[in-house]
Amino acid sequence: MVQELSLQTKPLDVPSAIIQRRSIKSFKPDPISPELLKQLVELTVAAPSSYNIQDWRIILVQDEEQKAALSAAAWNQKQIVEAPVTFVFAADATAGEQDLTPIYEQGLATGAWTEGTVNYFKTAIPQHQAGLGDKRREYAIKDAVIAATHLVLAAESLGLSTCFMNGWIEEKVKEVIGAADNPDIAIALLVPVGYAAESRRDPGRLPFAYNVFVDKVGNPYKG
């Protein structure tokens, strides 16, 4: 069961968190309290995933030696060392082929699923996984990225800052998190989390007509 959140501070509403959030690359050394970190994890794993298989594998890197090793695997970017914790979002391409009994049982216990739903999933999920073929990795990464988006907005709403990181060497990151020997684990994103040591700067966005369209590419949305 998902535990009820007991927020320690009045959070920003979702639109405000979206508008306010910026990528922060310098962090204060201030630690994140265990209670606040737990809230972040709860809000992160509340993200949706295909068939609710929850195929992300999230590693919280907090140990100083682990942080240094992870930074080295990410071209020595300092935000990993500075931030009190970095969430490593990995994805298991074979999650849908593993024993999903705990997921089925939880869906039944919450009342969200019926026995009929579970029986359907027991057939549909293997068929879906088989149909994906080489795209299993891609789909698992998409689920992990959705969860990472939940994290950064939750963090912003609770007074923390984040930075999506896509600059790292996958093989080295997998070594750091202990997954070097598992070819089915992919790295989706690294997300340092902490208290900002720099101001938020908004570089702006292009007018809608540049990249938002109606029905077909080339028919700009004018708002």
Coordinates of C-alpha atoms in Angstrom, one line a residue:
M1 CA 0.0 0.0 0.0
V2 CA 1.2 3.5 -0.7
Q3 CA 1.7 5.3 2.6
E4 CA -0.2 8.5 3.3
L5 CA 2.1 11.5 2.9
S6 CA 2.6 13.8 5.9
L7 CA 4.2 16.9 4.3
Q8 CA 6.5 18.9 6.5
T9 CA 6.0 22.1 4.6
K10 CA 3.3 23.8 2.6
P11 CA 4.1 22.7 -1.0
L12 CA 3.8 24.7 -4.1
D13 CA 0.9 23.8 -6.4
V14 CA 1.8 21.9 -9.5
P15 CA 1.6 24.8 -12.0
S16 CA 3.8 27.0 -9.8
A17 CA 6.3 24.2 -9.4
I18 CA 6.4 23.7 -13.2
I19 CA 6.9 27.5 -13.9
Q20 CA 9.4 28.0 -11.1
R21 CA 11.6 25.0 -11.7
R22 CA 15.1 25.4 -13.4
S23 CA 18.1 23.1 -13.7
I24 CA 20.4 23.8 -10.8
K25 CA 24.0 22.8 -11.0
S26 CA 25.4 24.2 -7.8
F27 CA 24.1 22.9 -4.5
K28 CA 24.6 23.8 -0.8
P29 CA 26.0 21.0 1.4
D30 CA 22.8 21.1 3.6
P31 CA 21.4 17.5 4.0
I32 CA 17.9 16.5 3.1
S33 CA 16.0 15.2 6.2
P34 CA 15.1 11.5 6.2
E35 CA 11.4 12.5 6.3
L36 CA 11.7 14.8 3.3
L37 CA 13.6 12.2 1.4
K38 CA 11.0 9.7 2.1
Q39 CA 8.3 12.1 0.7
L40 CA 10.3 12.5 -2.4
V41 CA 10.6 8.7 -2.9
E42 CA 6.9 8.3 -2.3
L43 CA 5.9 11.0 -4.8
T44 CA 8.4 9.6 -7.4
V45 CA 7.1 6.1 -7.3
A46 CA 3.6 7.3 -7.6
A47 CA 4.4 7.8 -11.3
P48 CA 2.5 5.7 -13.8
S49 CA 4.1 2.9 -15.8
S50 CA 3.0 0.5 -18.5
Y51 CA 0.6 -2.0 -17.0
N52 CA 1.8 -0.7 -13.6
I53 CA 4.9 -3.0 -13.8
Q54 CA 7.0 -0.3 -12.2
D55 CA 10.0 -1.2 -14.3
W56 CA 12.2 1.6 -12.9
R57 CA 15.1 0.8 -10.6
I58 CA 15.9 3.9 -8.5
I59 CA 19.2 4.1 -6.6
L60 CA 19.8 6.9 -4.1
V61 CA 23.5 7.7 -4.1
Q62 CA 24.4 9.4 -0.9
D63 CA 27.7 7.9 0.3
E64 CA 30.6 10.3 -0.3
E65 CA 32.7 7.6 -2.1
Q66 CA 29.8 6.5 -4.2
K67 CA 29.1 10.1 -5.1
A68 CA 32.7 10.6 -6.2
A69 CA 32.6 7.5 -8.3
L70 CA 29.3 8.5 -9.9
S71 CA 30.7 11.9 -10.6
A72 CA 33.7 10.3 -12.3
A73 CA 31.2 8.2 -14.4
A74 CA 29.5 11.5 -15.4
W75 CA 32.6 13.4 -16.7
N76 CA 33.3 14.7 -13.2
Q77 CA 30.3 17.0 -13.1
K78 CA 30.4 18.6 -9.7
Q79 CA 26.7 18.7 -9.0
I80 CA 26.7 15.0 -8.1
V81 CA 29.4 15.6 -5.4
E82 CA 27.8 18.7 -4.1
A83 CA 24.2 17.5 -3.9
P84 CA 23.3 15.4 -0.8
V85 CA 21.7 12.8 -2.9
T86 CA 21.6 11.8 -6.6
F87 CA 18.7 9.6 -7.8
V88 CA 19.9 7.2 -10.5
F89 CA 17.0 6.2 -12.6
A90 CA 17.7 2.8 -14.1
A91 CA 15.2 0.7 -16.1
D92 CA 14.8 -3.1 -16.2
A93 CA 13.8 -4.2 -19.7
T94 CA 12.7 -7.6 -18.5
A95 CA 10.5 -6.4 -15.6
G96 CA 7.4 -7.5 -17.5
E97 CA 8.7 -11.0 -17.8
Q98 CA 9.4 -11.5 -14.1
D99 CA 7.1 -12.6 -11.3
L100 CA 4.4 -10.0 -11.2
T101 CA 2.4 -11.6 -8.3
P102 CA 3.1 -8.8 -5.8
I103 CA 1.8 -6.2 -8.3
Y104 CA -1.3 -8.3 -9.1
E105 CA -2.0 -8.9 -5.4
Q106 CA -1.6 -5.2 -4.5
G107 CA -4.0 -4.2 -7.3
L108 CA -6.6 -6.6 -6.0
A109 CA -6.0 -5.5 -2.4
T110 CA -6.6 -1.8 -3.3
G111 CA -9.7 -2.6 -5.2
A112 CA -8.3 -1.0 -8.3
W113 CA -8.3 -4.3 -10.2
T114 CA -10.7 -7.2 -10.4
E115 CA -9.8 -10.9 -10.8
G116 CA -10.8 -10.4 -14.4
T117 CA -8.3 -7.5 -14.9
V118 CA -5.5 -9.6 -13.3
N119 CA -6.3 -12.6 -15.5
Y120 CA -6.3 -10.3 -18.6
F121 CA -2.9 -8.8 -17.6
K122 CA -1.4 -12.3 -17.1
T123 CA -1.9 -12.8 -20.8
A124 CA -1.6 -9.3 -22.1
I125 CA 1.7 -8.3 -20.4
P126 CA 3.7 -11.3 -21.8
Q127 CA 2.2 -10.6 -25.3
H128 CA 3.0 -7.0 -25.0
Q129 CA 6.6 -7.7 -23.9
A130 CA 7.1 -10.2 -26.7
G131 CA 5.7 -7.7 -29.2
L132 CA 8.1 -5.0 -28.2
G133 CA 11.1 -7.0 -29.1
D134 CA 14.2 -4.8 -29.2
K135 CA 12.1 -1.9 -28.0
R136 CA 11.7 -3.3 -24.5
R137 CA 14.7 -1.2 -23.3
E138 CA 13.2 1.9 -24.8
Y139 CA 9.8 1.4 -23.1
A140 CA 11.4 0.8 -19.7
I141 CA 13.5 3.9 -20.1
K142 CA 10.3 5.9 -20.9
D143 CA 8.7 4.7 -17.7
A144 CA 11.8 5.7 -15.7
V145 CA 11.9 9.2 -17.3
I146 CA 8.2 9.7 -16.3
A147 CA 9.2 8.8 -12.7
A148 CA 12.1 11.2 -12.8
T149 CA 9.8 14.0 -13.9
H150 CA 7.6 13.3 -10.9
L151 CA 10.7 13.6 -8.7
V152 CA 11.9 17.0 -10.1
L153 CA 8.4 18.6 -9.7
A154 CA 7.9 17.1 -6.2
A155 CA 11.3 18.4 -5.2
E156 CA 10.6 21.9 -6.5
S157 CA 7.3 22.0 -4.7
L158 CA 9.0 21.0 -1.4
G159 CA 11.7 23.7 -1.6
L160 CA 14.5 21.6 -3.2
S161 CA 16.2 21.9 -6.6
T162 CA 17.2 19.3 -9.2
C163 CA 19.1 18.9 -12.4
F164 CA 18.3 16.4 -15.2
M165 CA 21.6 14.8 -16.2
N166 CA 22.1 13.0 -19.5
G167 CA 25.9 13.3 -19.6
W168 CA 27.4 10.1 -18.3
I169 CA 28.9 6.8 -19.4
E170 CA 26.4 4.0 -19.0
E171 CA 28.8 1.2 -18.4
K172 CA 30.6 3.2 -15.7
V173 CA 27.3 4.2 -14.0
K174 CA 26.2 0.6 -14.0
E175 CA 29.5 -0.3 -12.3
V176 CA 28.9 2.3 -9.5
I177 CA 25.3 1.0 -8.8
G178 CA 26.3 -2.7 -8.9
A179 CA 24.6 -3.6 -12.1
A180 CA 27.6 -4.1 -14.4
D181 CA 26.8 -7.7 -15.0
N182 CA 23.1 -7.2 -15.8
P183 CA 22.7 -6.5 -19.6
D184 CA 18.9 -5.9 -19.1
I185 CA 19.5 -2.8 -16.9
A186 CA 19.7 0.5 -18.7
I187 CA 20.4 3.9 -17.3
A188 CA 17.8 6.5 -18.0
L189 CA 18.8 9.6 -16.1
L190 CA 20.8 10.9 -13.2
V191 CA 19.0 13.6 -11.0
P192 CA 21.0 15.4 -8.2
V193 CA 18.7 16.8 -5.5
G194 CA 19.4 19.4 -2.9
Y195 CA 19.2 23.0 -1.9
A196 CA 20.2 25.5 -4.6
A197 CA 23.4 27.5 -4.3
E198 CA 22.6 29.5 -7.4
S199 CA 19.7 31.6 -8.6
R200 CA 17.1 30.2 -11.0
R201 CA 17.6 31.7 -14.5
D202 CA 14.9 31.4 -17.1
P203 CA 16.3 31.3 -20.7
G204 CA 12.8 31.5 -22.1
R205 CA 10.9 29.4 -24.6
L206 CA 10.2 29.9 -28.3
P207 CA 6.7 31.0 -29.4
F208 CA 4.3 28.1 -29.8
A209 CA 4.3 28.5 -33.6
Y210 CA 7.9 27.2 -33.7
N211 CA 7.3 23.7 -32.3
V212 CA 3.6 23.2 -31.3
F213 CA 1.2 22.1 -34.0
V214 CA -2.4 21.2 -34.5
D215 CA -3.2 17.9 -36.2
K216 CA -0.1 17.9 -38.4
V217 CA 3.4 19.2 -38.4
G218 CA 3.5 22.6 -40.1
N219 CA 0.1 23.7 -38.8
P220 CA 1.1 25.9 -35.9
Y221 CA -0.8 26.2 -32.7
K222 CA -1.4 29.9 -32.2
G223 CA -2.8 29.8 -28.6

